C-alpha cells in the first residue's frame, strides 16, 4: 500500500497522504467502533508497533479528505 501520495504536477500544495491511506483509517475507525481521534491514535500505535516510520494522518486532513472519496466498507454481523 502506498501511504504517501505521489508528487503531482498541479500548482499549489499537493496531498501528503495517498487515497489508500484514508479508507484504511476509516476501516480501522469503523471496525473497532472508535471515534476519529481515537482511530488516529490507534493507527499511530500500529505504525509504531510494525516499525514503520510513516507519518500519521492528522484529524483535519482525514475529515477534509473523507468527504471527497467514495469509500465502501463492508462488514459482517
mmCIF file with all atom_site columns, C-alpha atoms in Angstrom:
data_model
loop_
_atom_site.group_PDB
_atom_site.id
_atom_site.type_symbol
_atom_site.label_atom_id
_atom_site.label_alt_id
_atom_site.label_comp_id
_atom_site.label_asym_id
_atom_site.label_entity_id
_atom_site.label_seq_id
_atom_site.pdbx_PDB_ins_code
_atom_site.Cartn_x
_atom_site.Cartn_y
_atom_site.Cartn_z
_atom_site.occupancy
_atom_site.B_iso_or_equiv
_atom_site.pdbx_formal_charge
_atom_site.auth_seq_id
_atom_site.auth_comp_id
_atom_site.auth_asym_id
_atom_site.auth_atom_id
_atom_site.pdbx_PDB_model_num
ATOM 1  C CA . UNK A 1 1  ? 0.000   0.000  0.000   1.00 0.00 ? 1  UNK A CA 1
ATOM 2  C CA . UNK A 1 2  ? 1.283   3.442  -0.856  1.00 0.00 ? 2  UNK A CA 1
ATOM 3  C CA . UNK A 1 3  ? 0.901   5.546  2.291   1.00 0.00 ? 3  UNK A CA 1
ATOM 4  C CA . UNK A 1 4  ? 2.306   8.758  0.877   1.00 0.00 ? 4  UNK A CA 1
ATOM 5  C CA . UNK A 1 5  ? 0.849   10.407 -2.212  1.00 0.00 ? 5  UNK A CA 1
ATOM 6  C CA . UNK A 1 6  ? 2.981   10.741 -5.331  1.00 0.00 ? 6  UNK A CA 1
ATOM 7  C CA . UNK A 1 7  ? 4.034   14.209 -6.379  1.00 0.00 ? 7  UNK A CA 1
ATOM 8  C CA . UNK A 1 8  ? 1.525   15.934 -8.613  1.00 0.00 ? 8  UNK A CA 1
ATOM 9  C CA . UNK A 1 9  ? 2.113   18.312 -11.491 1.00 0.00 ? 9  UNK A CA 1
ATOM 10 C CA . UNK A 1 10 ? -0.633  20.681 -10.360 1.00 0.00 ? 10 UNK A CA 1
ATOM 11 C CA . UNK A 1 11 ? 0.009   24.082 -8.897  1.00 0.00 ? 11 UNK A CA 1
ATOM 12 C CA . UNK A 1 12 ? -0.335  24.521 -5.160  1.00 0.00 ? 12 UNK A CA 1
ATOM 13 C CA . UNK A 1 13 ? 0.292   22.197 -2.311  1.00 0.00 ? 13 UNK A CA 1
ATOM 14 C CA . UNK A 1 14 ? -0.100  18.526 -3.144  1.00 0.00 ? 14 UNK A CA 1
ATOM 15 C CA . UNK A 1 15 ? -1.657  15.934 -0.879  1.00 0.00 ? 15 UNK A CA 1
ATOM 16 C CA . UNK A 1 16 ? 0.738   14.339 1.600   1.00 0.00 ? 16 UNK A CA 1
ATOM 17 C CA . UNK A 1 17 ? -1.159  11.066 2.023   1.00 0.00 ? 17 UNK A CA 1
ATOM 18 C CA . UNK A 1 18 ? -2.416  8.748  -0.706  1.00 0.00 ? 18 UNK A CA 1
ATOM 19 C CA . UNK A 1 19 ? -6.053  7.913  -1.374  1.00 0.00 ? 19 UNK A CA 1
ATOM 20 C CA . UNK A 1 20 ? -5.402  4.405  0.017   1.00 0.00 ? 20 UNK A CA 1
ATOM 21 C CA . UNK A 1 21 ? -4.444  5.740  3.458   1.00 0.00 ? 21 UNK A CA 1
ATOM 22 C CA . UNK A 1 22 ? -7.825  7.413  4.014   1.00 0.00 ? 22 UNK A CA 1
ATOM 23 C CA . UNK A 1 23 ? -10.003 4.263  3.586   1.00 0.00 ? 23 UNK A CA 1
ATOM 24 C CA . UNK A 1 24 ? -7.560  2.303  5.764   1.00 0.00 ? 24 UNK A CA 1
ATOM 25 C CA . UNK A 1 25 ? -8.047  4.795  8.598   1.00 0.00 ? 25 UNK A CA 1
ATOM 26 C CA . UNK A 1 26 ? -11.808 4.761  8.135   1.00 0.00 ? 26 UNK A CA 1
ATOM 27 C CA . UNK A 1 27 ? -11.860 0.934  8.198   1.00 0.00 ? 27 UNK A CA 1
ATOM 28 C CA . UNK A 1 28 ? -9.952  0.928  11.495  1.00 0.00 ? 28 UNK A CA 1
ATOM 29 C CA . UNK A 1 29 ? -12.379 3.510  12.861  1.00 0.00 ? 29 UNK A CA 1
ATOM 30 C CA . UNK A 1 30 ? -15.484 1.559  11.854  1.00 0.00 ? 30 UNK A CA 1
ATOM 31 C CA . UNK A 1 31 ? -14.050 -1.889 12.536  1.00 0.00 ? 31 UNK A CA 1
ATOM 32 C CA . UNK A 1 32 ? -13.268 -1.131 16.160  1.00 0.00 ? 32 UNK A CA 1
ATOM 33 C CA . UNK A 1 33 ? -16.123 1.313  16.786  1.00 0.00 ? 33 UNK A CA 1
ATOM 34 C CA . UNK A 1 34 ? -13.804 4.198  17.597  1.00 0.00 ? 34 UNK A CA 1
ATOM 35 C CA . UNK A 1 35 ? -14.089 7.929  17.286  1.00 0.00 ? 35 UNK A CA 1
ATOM 36 C CA . UNK A 1 36 ? -11.967 9.593  14.648  1.00 0.00 ? 36 UNK A CA 1
ATOM 37 C CA . UNK A 1 37 ? -9.333  10.905 17.062  1.00 0.00 ? 37 UNK A CA 1
ATOM 38 C CA . UNK A 1 38 ? -9.184  7.527  18.813  1.00 0.00 ? 38 UNK A CA 1
ATOM 39 C CA . UNK A 1 39 ? -8.649  5.813  15.464  1.00 0.00 ? 39 UNK A CA 1
ATOM 40 C CA . UNK A 1 40 ? -5.777  8.189  14.690  1.00 0.00 ? 40 UNK A CA 1
ATOM 41 C CA . UNK A 1 41 ? -4.144  7.238  17.990  1.00 0.00 ? 41 UNK A CA 1
ATOM 42 C CA . UNK A 1 42 ? -4.613  3.538  17.288  1.00 0.00 ? 42 UNK A CA 1
ATOM 43 C CA . UNK A 1 43 ? -3.105  3.898  13.812  1.00 0.00 ? 43 UNK A CA 1
ATOM 44 C CA . UNK A 1 44 ? -0.132  5.761  15.301  1.00 0.00 ? 44 UNK A CA 1
ATOM 45 C CA . UNK A 1 45 ? 0.402   2.851  17.716  1.00 0.00 ? 45 UNK A CA 1
ATOM 46 C CA . UNK A 1 46 ? 0.042   0.270  14.927  1.00 0.00 ? 46 UNK A CA 1
ATOM 47 C CA . UNK A 1 47 ? 2.575   2.032  12.722  1.00 0.00 ? 47 UNK A CA 1
ATOM 48 C CA . UNK A 1 48 ? 4.985   2.202  15.655  1.00 0.00 ? 48 UNK A CA 1
ATOM 49 C CA . UNK A 1 49 ? 4.478   -1.492 16.502  1.00 0.00 ? 49 UNK A CA 1
ATOM 50 C CA . UNK A 1 50 ? 5.075   -2.500 12.889  1.00 0.00 ? 50 UNK A CA 1
ATOM 51 C CA . UNK A 1 51 ? 8.296   -0.489 12.871  1.00 0.00 ? 51 UNK A CA 1
ATOM 52 C CA . UNK A 1 52 ? 7.193   1.771  10.040  1.00 0.00 ? 52 UNK A CA 1
ATOM 53 C CA . UNK A 1 53 ? 8.478   5.320  10.031  1.00 0.00 ? 53 UNK A CA 1
ATOM 54 C CA . UNK A 1 54 ? 5.396   6.599  8.244   1.00 0.00 ? 54 UNK A CA 1
ATOM 55 C CA . UNK A 1 55 ? 3.770   9.842  9.387   1.00 0.00 ? 55 UNK A CA 1
ATOM 56 C CA . UNK A 1 56 ? 0.273   9.650  10.844  1.00 0.00 ? 56 UNK A CA 1
ATOM 57 C CA . UNK A 1 57 ? -2.646  11.496 9.331   1.00 0.00 ? 57 UNK A CA 1
ATOM 58 C CA . UNK A 1 58 ? -3.958  14.365 11.369  1.00 0.00 ? 58 UNK A CA 1
ATOM 59 C CA . UNK A 1 59 ? -7.602  14.858 12.233  1.00 0.00 ? 59 UNK A CA 1
ATOM 60 C CA . UNK A 1 60 ? -8.264  17.804 9.940   1.00 0.00 ? 60 UNK A CA 1
ATOM 61 C CA . UNK A 1 61 ? -6.699  16.108 6.905   1.00 0.00 ? 61 UNK A CA 1
ATOM 62 C CA . UNK A 1 62 ? -8.785  12.981 7.401   1.00 0.00 ? 62 UNK A CA 1
ATOM 63 C CA . UNK A 1 63 ? -12.006 14.975 7.897   1.00 0.00 ? 63 UNK A CA 1
ATOM 64 C CA . UNK A 1 64 ? -11.392 17.024 4.775   1.00 0.00 ? 64 UNK A CA 1
ATOM 65 C CA . UNK A 1 65 ? -10.308 14.155 2.524   1.00 0.00 ? 65 UNK A CA 1
ATOM 66 C CA . UNK A 1 66 ? -13.001 11.662 3.541   1.00 0.00 ? 66 UNK A CA 1
ATOM 67 C CA . UNK A 1 67 ? -15.659 13.962 2.094   1.00 0.00 ? 67 UNK A CA 1
ATOM 68 C CA . UNK A 1 68 ? -14.191 13.625 -1.414  1.00 0.00 ? 68 UNK A CA 1
ATOM 69 C CA . UNK A 1 69 ? -13.610 9.854  -1.515  1.00 0.00 ? 69 UNK A CA 1
ATOM 70 C CA . UNK A 1 70 ? -16.084 7.127  -2.356  1.00 0.00 ? 70 UNK A CA 1
ATOM 71 C CA . UNK A 1 71 ? -15.457 4.555  0.384   1.00 0.00 ? 71 UNK A CA 1
ATOM 72 C CA . UNK A 1 72 ? -17.393 1.320  0.617   1.00 0.00 ? 72 UNK A CA 1
ATOM 73 C CA . UNK A 1 73 ? -16.712 -0.535 3.861   1.00 0.00 ? 73 UNK A CA 1
ATOM 74 C CA . UNK A 1 74 ? -18.354 -3.929 4.057   1.00 0.00 ? 74 UNK A CA 1
ATOM 75 C CA . UNK A 1 75 ? -18.851 -5.788 7.317   1.00 0.00 ? 75 UNK A CA 1
ATOM 76 C CA . UNK A 1 76 ? -20.434 -8.890 8.774   1.00 0.00 ? 76 UNK A CA 1
ATOM 77 C CA . UNK A 1 77 ? -22.523 -9.015 11.892  1.00 0.00 ? 77 UNK A CA 1
#
